[in-house]
């Protein structure tokens, strides 16, 4: 009986719960049908009745319209218009060359005041140099490049002359910093002799060069061929600093000077060897060098007597040694040069030659305030036209004796100067020169100021 009552209550409970469960299931089906109806209506209705619903019941982003042929044609037309505009701008503002070209130049404007009656006071444009250089063949695998360099110059007389006209070839690969370099250069170029004559304008403290450089024509260019290279390089990769233990140059020249054909059948030979301190960039010995130079050649000595003249060939030799320490903040250069030149010592009927020996030396001491010559500052990237400023006071002693056997012709020049580097290619120079002779006690004072800028 008790079992019957339990079974009866279970059947009654199922009958009561069945309608509720059936109704709940029916509502779920109706909700799904409503969602499907909305989506189907949106598809049928087009743009006017679009209502997109994602799986979570939220509005989905509208579908993008397909790109038409007219849209593609419009984009192509705009690209062609920009291309034509870019070409017109390029043709108007850019020099077109078949090979890579780098254009540069240097201008020096000067004011001179001198107590020397042979020198006129006033303003002058001392030098204008326009240079072109580039690569005729670029070797990206080994760095055996063929480069060219051509420059024009003029001095205070504004006569335009070719200054440099050379072609160089890297015989050895030049991409590996740890391997030696070897380069051959032909054409009109600097002679590999003397520290003073080979220094660039950035490292020349004085407005005027050393007396022996101009008197012995060491700073003149000549036409010839030069082999130059280095050995045992030391590399500091942190500063991209490379310094070889030995650098050398050996050249053969006409000996007649720049922009001239050879005036005799002999060729002059010049050479230079420099020993450098193979240290890192931050080492205190960086910039310490010991160099030696020589020049062996022949020159023409002319004997005249009215309309009659006789030419003989004689000696033209140069010997030099130099010691330099170019670092920051302090540095110095010391150089000695000796010359031997044939000079007439007879008549047309009895032409004889003598050898005139000359000598000169310079000593320069400078101090730098600033970061002009510090690699870490010069390589910094800035948004504006920033460049590290540097102030460089210096003192130099320059002596030259054109004939050591002749008394009274020696000239000494003391120079007290100041250089202000205030841009990458621009500096202002102030020089106060004190000239004294060997036999006279009279002092000649000079004041020079020069503004040098480049591009």
Short mmCIF file of C-alpha atoms in Angstrom, two decimals:
data_model
loop_
_atom_site.label_atom_id
_atom_site.label_comp_id
_atom_site.label_asym_id
_atom_site.label_seq_id
_atom_site.Cartn_x
_atom_site.Cartn_y
_atom_site.Cartn_z
CA UNK A 1 0.00 0.00 0.00
CA UNK A 2 2.77 2.30 0.92
CA UNK A 3 4.55 1.52 -2.41
CA UNK A 4 1.40 2.34 -4.31
CA UNK A 5 1.09 5.75 -2.65
CA UNK A 6 4.73 6.65 -3.54
CA UNK A 7 4.23 5.71 -7.18
CA UNK A 8 1.03 7.73 -7.34
CA UNK A 9 2.77 10.89 -6.02
CA UNK A 10 5.62 10.50 -8.58
CA UNK A 11 3.20 10.30 -11.50
CA UNK A 12 1.33 13.36 -10.23
CA UNK A 13 4.58 15.35 -9.96
CA UNK A 14 5.57 14.51 -13.54
CA UNK A 15 2.17 15.61 -14.82
CA UNK A 16 2.51 18.97 -13.03
CA UNK A 17 6.07 19.68 -14.30
CA UNK A 18 5.54 18.65 -17.92
CA UNK A 19 3.64 21.81 -19.07
CA UNK A 20 6.30 24.13 -17.57
CA UNK A 21 9.11 22.31 -19.31
CA UNK A 22 7.20 22.31 -22.60
CA UNK A 23 6.55 26.05 -22.38
CA UNK A 24 10.19 26.87 -21.68
CA UNK A 25 11.32 24.86 -24.65
CA UNK A 26 8.84 26.59 -26.86
CA UNK A 27 10.10 30.06 -25.86
CA UNK A 28 13.68 29.16 -26.80
CA UNK A 29 12.59 28.03 -30.21
CA UNK A 30 10.61 31.23 -30.74
CA UNK A 31 13.62 33.41 -29.75
CA UNK A 32 15.88 31.68 -32.21
CA UNK A 33 13.31 32.05 -34.93
CA UNK A 34 13.05 35.78 -34.21
CA UNK A 35 16.84 36.26 -34.55
CA UNK A 36 16.85 34.38 -37.82
CA UNK A 37 13.93 36.43 -39.03
CA UNK A 38 15.74 39.69 -38.24
CA UNK A 39 18.89 38.59 -40.08
CA UNK A 40 16.95 37.37 -43.07
CA UNK A 41 14.98 40.59 -43.17
CA UNK A 42 18.19 42.61 -43.11
CA UNK A 43 19.55 40.68 -46.06
CA UNK A 44 16.34 41.09 -48.04
CA UNK A 45 15.85 44.75 -47.16
CA UNK A 46 19.32 45.86 -48.42
CA UNK A 47 20.81 49.14 -47.20
CA UNK A 48 17.53 50.47 -45.84
CA UNK A 49 16.96 47.65 -43.30
CA UNK A 50 20.53 46.48 -42.44
CA UNK A 51 20.79 45.38 -38.80
CA UNK A 52 23.84 43.13 -38.18
CA UNK A 53 24.06 41.13 -34.97
CA UNK A 54 27.08 39.09 -33.97
CA UNK A 55 27.09 35.89 -31.96
CA UNK A 56 27.06 37.77 -28.64
CA UNK A 57 23.98 39.70 -29.59
CA UNK A 58 25.85 42.99 -30.23
CA UNK A 59 25.85 45.11 -33.35
CA UNK A 60 28.53 43.97 -35.83
CA UNK A 61 30.54 46.49 -37.94
CA UNK A 62 29.06 47.24 -41.35
CA UNK A 63 30.47 45.44 -44.32
CA UNK A 64 32.92 47.38 -46.61
CA UNK A 65 31.82 48.22 -50.08
CA UNK A 66 33.77 46.62 -52.95
CA UNK A 67 36.35 48.73 -54.87
CA UNK A 68 35.18 49.65 -58.33
CA UNK A 69 37.16 50.22 -61.52
CA UNK A 70 36.54 53.95 -61.22
CA UNK A 71 38.19 53.99 -57.80
CA UNK A 72 41.28 52.21 -59.15
CA UNK A 73 41.51 54.62 -62.09
CA UNK A 74 41.33 57.57 -59.68
CA UNK A 75 44.19 56.26 -57.55
CA UNK A 76 46.31 55.64 -60.63
CA UNK A 77 45.67 59.19 -61.84
CA UNK A 78 46.74 60.66 -58.48
CA UNK A 79 49.95 58.57 -58.47
CA UNK A 80 50.83 59.73 -61.99
CA UNK A 81 50.25 63.36 -60.98
CA UNK A 82 52.55 63.02 -57.95
CA UNK A 83 55.18 61.27 -60.09
CA UNK A 84 55.19 64.05 -62.68
CA UNK A 85 55.42 66.70 -59.96
CA UNK A 86 58.34 64.87 -58.33
CA UNK A 87 60.16 64.63 -61.67
CA UNK A 88 59.73 68.36 -62.37
CA UNK A 89 61.06 69.23 -58.91
CA UNK A 90 64.00 66.86 -59.35
CA UNK A 91 64.91 68.32 -62.75
CA UNK A 92 64.81 71.89 -61.43
CA UNK A 93 66.69 71.40 -58.17
CA UNK A 94 69.05 68.45 -58.69
CA UNK A 95 72.15 68.12 -60.86
CA UNK A 96 71.97 65.00 -63.00
CA UNK A 97 75.15 62.95 -63.43
CA UNK A 98 75.84 59.48 -64.74
CA UNK A 99 77.90 58.60 -61.67
CA UNK A 100 77.83 59.60 -58.01
CA UNK A 101 78.97 63.18 -57.42
CA UNK A 102 79.77 65.16 -54.29
CA UNK A 103 80.20 68.91 -54.63
CA UNK A 104 82.08 70.92 -52.02
CA UNK A 105 83.96 74.13 -51.62
CA UNK A 106 85.95 76.41 -49.33
CA UNK A 107 86.09 80.21 -49.24
CA UNK A 108 88.55 82.33 -47.25
CA UNK A 109 87.97 86.04 -46.72
CA UNK A 110 90.72 87.96 -44.95
CA UNK A 111 91.66 91.32 -43.54
CA UNK A 112 95.37 92.18 -43.21
CA UNK A 113 97.11 94.93 -41.29
CA UNK A 114 100.90 94.97 -41.53
CA UNK A 115 103.73 97.35 -40.73
CA UNK A 116 105.68 95.84 -43.61
CA UNK A 117 105.68 98.42 -46.46
CA UNK A 118 105.66 95.61 -49.02
CA UNK A 119 102.25 94.41 -47.80
CA UNK A 120 99.13 96.49 -48.40
CA UNK A 121 96.46 96.69 -45.72
CA UNK A 122 92.91 95.79 -46.62
CA UNK A 123 90.34 93.12 -47.34
CA UNK A 124 90.91 90.24 -49.73
CA UNK A 125 89.39 86.96 -50.84
CA UNK A 126 92.43 84.84 -50.29
CA UNK A 127 91.17 81.57 -51.69
CA UNK A 128 88.12 80.01 -53.34
CA UNK A 129 88.08 76.26 -53.97
CA UNK A 130 85.31 74.35 -55.75
CA UNK A 131 85.70 70.58 -55.65
CA UNK A 132 83.98 67.63 -57.33
CA UNK A 133 84.55 64.04 -56.29
CA UNK A 134 82.86 60.70 -56.64
CA UNK A 135 83.18 57.08 -57.65
CA UNK A 136 83.51 55.77 -61.20
CA UNK A 137 83.32 52.16 -60.09
CA UNK A 138 81.88 50.98 -56.79
CA UNK A 139 82.99 47.54 -55.63
CA UNK A 140 80.53 46.37 -52.97
CA UNK A 141 82.20 42.98 -52.47
CA UNK A 142 85.82 43.98 -51.78
CA UNK A 143 85.92 47.78 -51.88
CA UNK A 144 88.30 48.03 -54.84
CA UNK A 145 86.81 51.32 -55.92
CA UNK A 146 87.82 53.71 -58.68
CA UNK A 147 87.39 57.29 -57.45
CA UNK A 148 87.98 60.67 -59.02
CA UNK A 149 88.64 64.14 -57.68
CA UNK A 150 88.66 67.46 -59.52
CA UNK A 151 88.83 70.95 -58.09
CA UNK A 152 89.25 74.54 -59.24
CA UNK A 153 90.82 77.33 -57.22
CA UNK A 154 91.46 81.02 -57.33
CA UNK A 155 93.38 83.39 -55.08
CA UNK A 156 93.33 87.15 -54.60
CA UNK A 157 93.85 87.82 -58.33
CA UNK A 158 90.66 85.84 -59.15
CA UNK A 159 92.37 83.76 -61.82
CA UNK A 160 90.73 80.33 -62.03
CA UNK A 161 93.15 77.42 -62.16
CA UNK A 162 92.80 73.63 -61.89
CA UNK A 163 93.90 72.58 -58.43
CA UNK A 164 93.34 68.83 -58.20
CA UNK A 165 92.74 66.42 -61.07
CA UNK A 166 93.36 62.84 -60.01
CA UNK A 167 92.08 59.30 -60.39
CA UNK A 168 92.63 56.69 -57.65
CA UNK A 169 92.20 52.93 -57.48
CA UNK A 170 92.13 50.75 -54.37
CA UNK A 171 94.50 47.90 -55.17
CA UNK A 172 93.75 45.97 -51.97
CA UNK A 173 90.27 45.41 -50.51
CA UNK A 174 89.19 48.34 -48.37
CA UNK A 175 86.07 47.02 -46.63
CA UNK A 176 87.87 45.17 -43.83
CA UNK A 177 89.18 47.69 -41.31
CA UNK A 178 91.66 45.23 -39.87
CA UNK A 179 93.50 44.67 -43.15
CA UNK A 180 96.07 47.01 -44.77
CA UNK A 181 95.13 49.44 -47.52
CA UNK A 182 96.94 50.13 -50.79
CA UNK A 183 95.92 52.83 -53.27
CA UNK A 184 97.33 54.10 -56.57
CA UNK A 185 96.65 57.70 -57.60
CA UNK A 186 97.55 59.38 -60.90
CA UNK A 187 97.14 62.99 -61.99
CA UNK A 188 97.74 66.39 -60.43
CA UNK A 189 97.87 65.98 -56.66
CA UNK A 190 99.75 66.81 -53.48
CA UNK A 191 103.30 65.58 -53.11
CA UNK A 192 103.81 63.17 -50.19
CA UNK A 193 106.26 65.34 -48.28
CA UNK A 194 106.04 67.45 -45.11
CA UNK A 195 103.43 67.38 -42.36
CA UNK A 196 102.61 71.04 -42.95
CA UNK A 197 101.82 70.70 -46.66
CA UNK A 198 99.65 67.58 -46.26
CA UNK A 199 97.50 68.86 -43.39
CA UNK A 200 93.87 69.68 -44.16
CA UNK A 201 92.38 73.10 -43.43
CA UNK A 202 90.66 71.78 -40.30
CA UNK A 203 94.01 71.02 -38.68
CA UNK A 204 95.90 74.13 -39.85
CA UNK A 205 95.90 76.58 -36.94
CA UNK A 206 97.61 79.53 -38.64
CA UNK A 207 96.22 81.67 -41.44
CA UNK A 208 99.53 81.60 -43.28
CA UNK A 209 101.44 78.37 -43.62
CA UNK A 210 105.02 77.72 -42.64
CA UNK A 211 107.67 79.75 -44.45
CA UNK A 212 109.53 76.69 -45.72
CA UNK A 213 106.34 75.22 -47.23
CA UNK A 214 105.96 78.10 -49.68
CA UNK A 215 109.66 78.90 -50.17
CA UNK A 216 110.57 75.30 -51.06
CA UNK A 217 107.26 74.77 -52.91
CA UNK A 218 106.25 71.87 -50.73
CA UNK A 219 102.61 72.96 -50.69
CA UNK A 220 102.38 73.00 -54.50
CA UNK A 221 100.71 70.20 -56.39
CA UNK A 222 102.45 68.36 -59.21
CA UNK A 223 101.56 65.90 -61.95
CA UNK A 224 102.58 62.31 -61.33
CA UNK A 225 101.68 58.94 -59.80
CA UNK A 226 101.64 57.94 -56.13
CA UNK A 227 101.39 54.60 -54.34
CA UNK A 228 100.16 54.98 -50.76
CA UNK A 229 99.10 52.52 -48.10
CA UNK A 230 99.44 51.38 -44.52
CA UNK A 231 100.47 48.37 -42.45
CA UNK A 232 99.39 46.75 -39.16
CA UNK A 233 96.18 48.72 -38.53
CA UNK A 234 94.64 48.98 -35.08
CA UNK A 235 90.84 49.35 -34.88
CA UNK A 236 88.68 50.66 -32.04
CA UNK A 237 85.19 49.64 -33.11
CA UNK A 238 83.52 51.54 -30.30
CA UNK A 239 84.50 54.86 -31.89
CA UNK A 240 85.01 53.63 -35.47
CA UNK A 241 88.63 54.67 -35.08
CA UNK A 242 91.31 53.09 -37.26
CA UNK A 243 95.02 53.89 -36.94
CA UNK A 244 97.77 51.94 -38.73
CA UNK A 245 101.17 51.47 -37.17
CA UNK A 246 102.86 52.49 -40.45
CA UNK A 247 101.63 54.70 -43.28
CA UNK A 248 103.71 55.22 -46.39
CA UNK A 249 103.63 56.99 -49.75
CA UNK A 250 105.95 56.90 -52.75
CA UNK A 251 105.48 59.01 -55.86
CA UNK A 252 107.04 59.99 -59.17
CA UNK A 253 106.41 63.51 -60.51
CA UNK A 254 107.34 65.77 -63.40
CA UNK A 255 108.74 68.32 -60.97
CA UNK A 256 107.62 71.35 -62.96
CA UNK A 257 104.73 72.33 -60.70
CA UNK A 258 100.96 72.49 -61.15
CA UNK A 259 99.31 72.93 -64.55
CA UNK A 260 102.64 72.64 -66.38
CA UNK A 261 104.25 70.11 -68.67
CA UNK A 262 107.60 68.63 -67.72
CA UNK A 263 110.49 71.01 -68.44
CA UNK A 264 113.19 68.30 -68.55
CA UNK A 265 113.58 64.58 -69.16
CA UNK A 266 114.19 63.73 -65.51
CA UNK A 267 111.53 62.71 -63.03
CA UNK A 268 111.40 63.63 -59.35
CA UNK A 269 110.80 61.07 -56.61
CA UNK A 270 109.06 61.85 -53.31
CA UNK A 271 108.29 59.63 -50.34
CA UNK A 272 107.03 59.72 -46.80
CA UNK A 273 106.82 57.23 -43.91
CA UNK A 274 104.93 57.83 -40.65
CA UNK A 275 104.91 55.77 -37.45
CA UNK A 276 101.68 56.11 -35.46
CA UNK A 277 100.79 55.04 -31.93
CA UNK A 278 98.47 51.99 -32.39
CA UNK A 279 96.15 52.70 -29.47
CA UNK A 280 92.42 53.05 -28.81
CA UNK A 281 90.58 56.31 -29.27
CA UNK A 282 90.47 57.19 -25.57
CA UNK A 283 94.15 56.41 -25.01
CA UNK A 284 96.34 59.32 -23.99
CA UNK A 285 98.81 58.49 -26.78
CA UNK A 286 96.23 58.81 -29.53
CA UNK A 287 97.50 61.20 -32.20
CA UNK A 288 101.21 60.67 -31.52
CA UNK A 289 103.14 60.33 -34.81
CA UNK A 290 106.73 60.41 -36.01
CA UNK A 291 107.32 61.05 -39.72
CA UNK A 292 110.08 61.40 -42.26
CA UNK A 293 109.99 62.72 -45.84
CA UNK A 294 112.30 63.06 -48.81
CA UNK A 295 112.22 64.58 -52.28
CA UNK A 296 114.94 63.95 -54.88
CA UNK A 297 114.75 65.76 -58.19
CA UNK A 298 116.36 67.92 -60.82
CA UNK A 299 115.75 71.53 -61.76
CA UNK A 300 116.80 73.86 -64.55
CA UNK A 301 119.26 76.66 -63.83
CA UNK A 302 119.43 79.34 -66.51
CA UNK A 303 122.42 81.55 -67.34
CA UNK A 304 121.67 84.78 -69.21
CA UNK A 305 123.81 87.38 -70.93
CA UNK A 306 121.67 89.74 -72.91
CA UNK A 307 119.87 87.70 -75.54
CA UNK A 308 122.09 84.68 -74.96
CA UNK A 309 121.09 82.04 -72.43
CA UNK A 310 122.29 78.61 -71.38
CA UNK A 311 120.36 76.08 -69.27
CA UNK A 312 121.91 73.49 -67.01
CA UNK A 313 120.27 70.93 -64.77
CA UNK A 314 121.10 70.69 -61.10
CA UNK A 315 120.01 69.39 -57.73
CA UNK A 316 116.58 69.88 -56.14
CA UNK A 317 116.42 67.84 -52.94
CA UNK A 318 114.28 68.06 -49.81
CA UNK A 319 114.62 66.27 -46.48
CA UNK A 320 112.33 66.51 -43.50
CA UNK A 321 111.33 65.05 -40.14
CA UNK A 322 108.34 65.79 -37.95
CA UNK A 323 106.89 64.89 -34.58
CA UNK A 324 103.25 65.58 -33.76
CA UNK A 325 100.76 64.96 -30.99
CA UNK A 326 97.28 65.90 -32.14
CA UNK A 327 94.82 65.14 -29.37
CA UNK A 328 92.24 66.85 -27.21
CA UNK A 329 92.57 69.12 -25.34
CA UNK A 330 96.30 69.71 -25.85
CA UNK A 331 98.59 69.04 -28.79
CA UNK A 332 101.72 70.15 -30.59
CA UNK A 333 103.56 69.81 -33.91
CA UNK A 334 107.30 70.05 -34.52
CA UNK A 335 108.82 69.89 -38.01
CA UNK A 336 112.24 70.40 -39.58
CA UNK A 337 112.91 70.68 -43.34
CA UNK A 338 116.15 71.09 -45.27
CA UNK A 339 116.49 72.01 -48.93
CA UNK A 340 119.26 71.75 -51.51
CA UNK A 341 118.87 73.73 -54.74
CA UNK A 342 121.19 74.27 -57.67
CA UNK A 343 121.87 77.91 -58.52
CA UNK A 344 123.90 79.59 -61.29
CA UNK A 345 127.52 80.26 -60.35
CA UNK A 346 129.13 81.25 -63.63
CA UNK A 347 128.56 82.87 -67.00
CA UNK A 348 127.09 81.87 -70.31
CA UNK A 349 130.56 81.11 -71.59
CA UNK A 350 131.49 79.16 -68.47
CA UNK A 351 128.26 77.89 -66.85
CA UNK A 352 128.80 76.43 -63.42
CA UNK A 353 126.42 75.50 -60.62
CA UNK A 354 126.51 75.76 -56.87
CA UNK A 355 124.27 74.16 -54.26
CA UNK A 356 122.34 76.46 -51.94
CA UNK A 357 121.28 74.81 -48.70
CA UNK A 358 118.25 76.16 -46.84
CA UNK A 359 116.50 75.05 -43.68
CA UNK A 360 113.45 75.84 -41.66
CA UNK A 361 111.45 74.56 -38.74
CA UNK A 362 108.22 75.24 -36.90
CA UNK A 363 106.85 74.49 -33.46
CA UNK A 364 103.15 74.87 -32.67
CA UNK A 365 101.43 74.41 -29.32
CA UNK A 366 97.62 74.53 -29.07
CA UNK A 367 94.83 73.92 -26.57
CA UNK A 368 91.21 73.06 -27.38
CA UNK A 369 88.14 74.14 -25.41
CA UNK A 370 85.20 72.15 -26.78
CA UNK A 371 84.32 69.00 -28.67
CA UNK A 372 85.15 69.88 -32.30
CA UNK A 373 87.76 67.13 -32.51
CA UNK A 374 85.98 64.57 -30.29
CA UNK A 375 84.50 61.78 -32.39
CA UNK A 376 81.73 60.94 -29.93
CA UNK A 377 80.28 64.47 -30.11
CA UNK A 378 80.69 65.02 -33.85
CA UNK A 379 78.70 61.87 -34.66
CA UNK A 380 75.68 62.81 -32.53
CA UNK A 381 72.37 63.23 -34.35
CA UNK A 382 70.35 66.36 -33.62
CA UNK A 383 67.15 67.74 -35.07
CA UNK A 384 68.61 71.21 -35.60
CA UNK A 385 71.82 72.35 -37.29
CA UNK A 386 73.89 71.61 -34.21
CA UNK A 387 77.63 71.19 -34.15
CA UNK A 388 80.05 71.15 -31.20
CA UNK A 389 81.75 74.48 -30.58
CA UNK A 390 85.49 74.67 -29.99
CA UNK A 391 87.85 77.48 -29.04
CA UNK A 392 91.53 76.97 -29.86
CA UNK A 393 94.25 79.33 -28.64
CA UNK A 394 97.72 78.55 -29.92
CA UNK A 395 101.27 79.83 -30.26
CA UNK A 396 103.73 79.09 -33.07
CA UNK A 397 107.38 79.77 -33.79
CA UNK A 398 108.42 79.69 -37.46
CA UNK A 399 112.02 80.11 -38.66
CA UNK A 400 113.37 79.91 -42.20
CA UNK A 401 116.86 80.55 -43.55
CA UNK A 402 116.98 80.52 -47.38
CA UNK A 403 120.80 80.22 -47.41
CA UNK A 404 122.54 78.96 -44.31
CA UNK A 405 125.93 80.17 -45.62
CA UNK A 406 124.68 83.70 -46.13
CA UNK A 407 124.27 85.98 -43.15
CA UNK A 408 121.36 88.30 -42.57
CA UNK A 409 118.60 86.56 -44.53
CA UNK A 410 116.94 84.51 -41.79
CA UNK A 411 113.37 85.36 -40.76
CA UNK A 412 111.65 84.46 -37.48
CA UNK A 413 107.90 84.75 -36.98
CA UNK A 414 106.10 84.40 -33.67
CA UNK A 415 102.34 83.89 -34.04
CA UNK A 416 99.81 84.22 -31.25
CA UNK A 417 96.43 83.09 -32.49
CA UNK A 418 92.90 82.09 -31.68
CA UNK A 419 90.53 79.89 -33.69
CA UNK A 420 86.78 79.63 -33.16
CA UNK A 421 85.05 76.61 -34.69
CA UNK A 422 81.34 77.41 -34.55
CA UNK A 423 79.97 75.21 -37.37
CA UNK A 424 80.90 71.99 -39.13
CA UNK A 425 82.70 73.72 -41.99
CA UNK A 426 83.21 77.22 -40.61
CA UNK A 427 85.82 78.86 -38.41
CA UNK A 428 87.03 82.34 -37.49
CA UNK A 429 90.80 82.87 -37.16
CA UNK A 430 92.73 85.66 -35.45
CA UNK A 431 96.53 85.86 -35.85
CA UNK A 432 99.02 88.34 -34.40
CA UNK A 433 102.43 87.94 -36.09
CA UNK A 434 105.72 89.32 -34.81
CA UNK A 435 108.44 89.28 -37.48
CA UNK A 436 112.09 89.70 -36.67
CA UNK A 437 115.20 89.42 -38.84
CA UNK A 438 118.62 87.97 -38.20
CA UNK A 439 120.61 91.19 -38.31
CA UNK A 440 118.04 93.92 -37.68
CA UNK A 441 116.47 94.64 -34.33
CA UNK A 442 113.40 96.26 -35.87
CA UNK A 443 110.20 94.38 -35.22
CA UNK A 444 107.39 94.14 -37.79
CA UNK A 445 103.90 93.57 -36.43
CA UNK A 446 101.01 92.07 -38.37
CA UNK A 447 97.40 91.41 -37.55
CA UNK A 448 95.31 89.05 -39.68
CA UNK A 449 91.73 87.92 -39.33
CA UNK A 450 90.19 85.32 -41.60
CA UNK A 451 86.73 83.88 -41.97
CA UNK A 452 86.77 80.44 -43.56
CA UNK A 453 83.58 78.65 -44.52
CA UNK A 454 82.80 75.61 -46.62
CA UNK A 455 79.91 73.69 -48.04
#
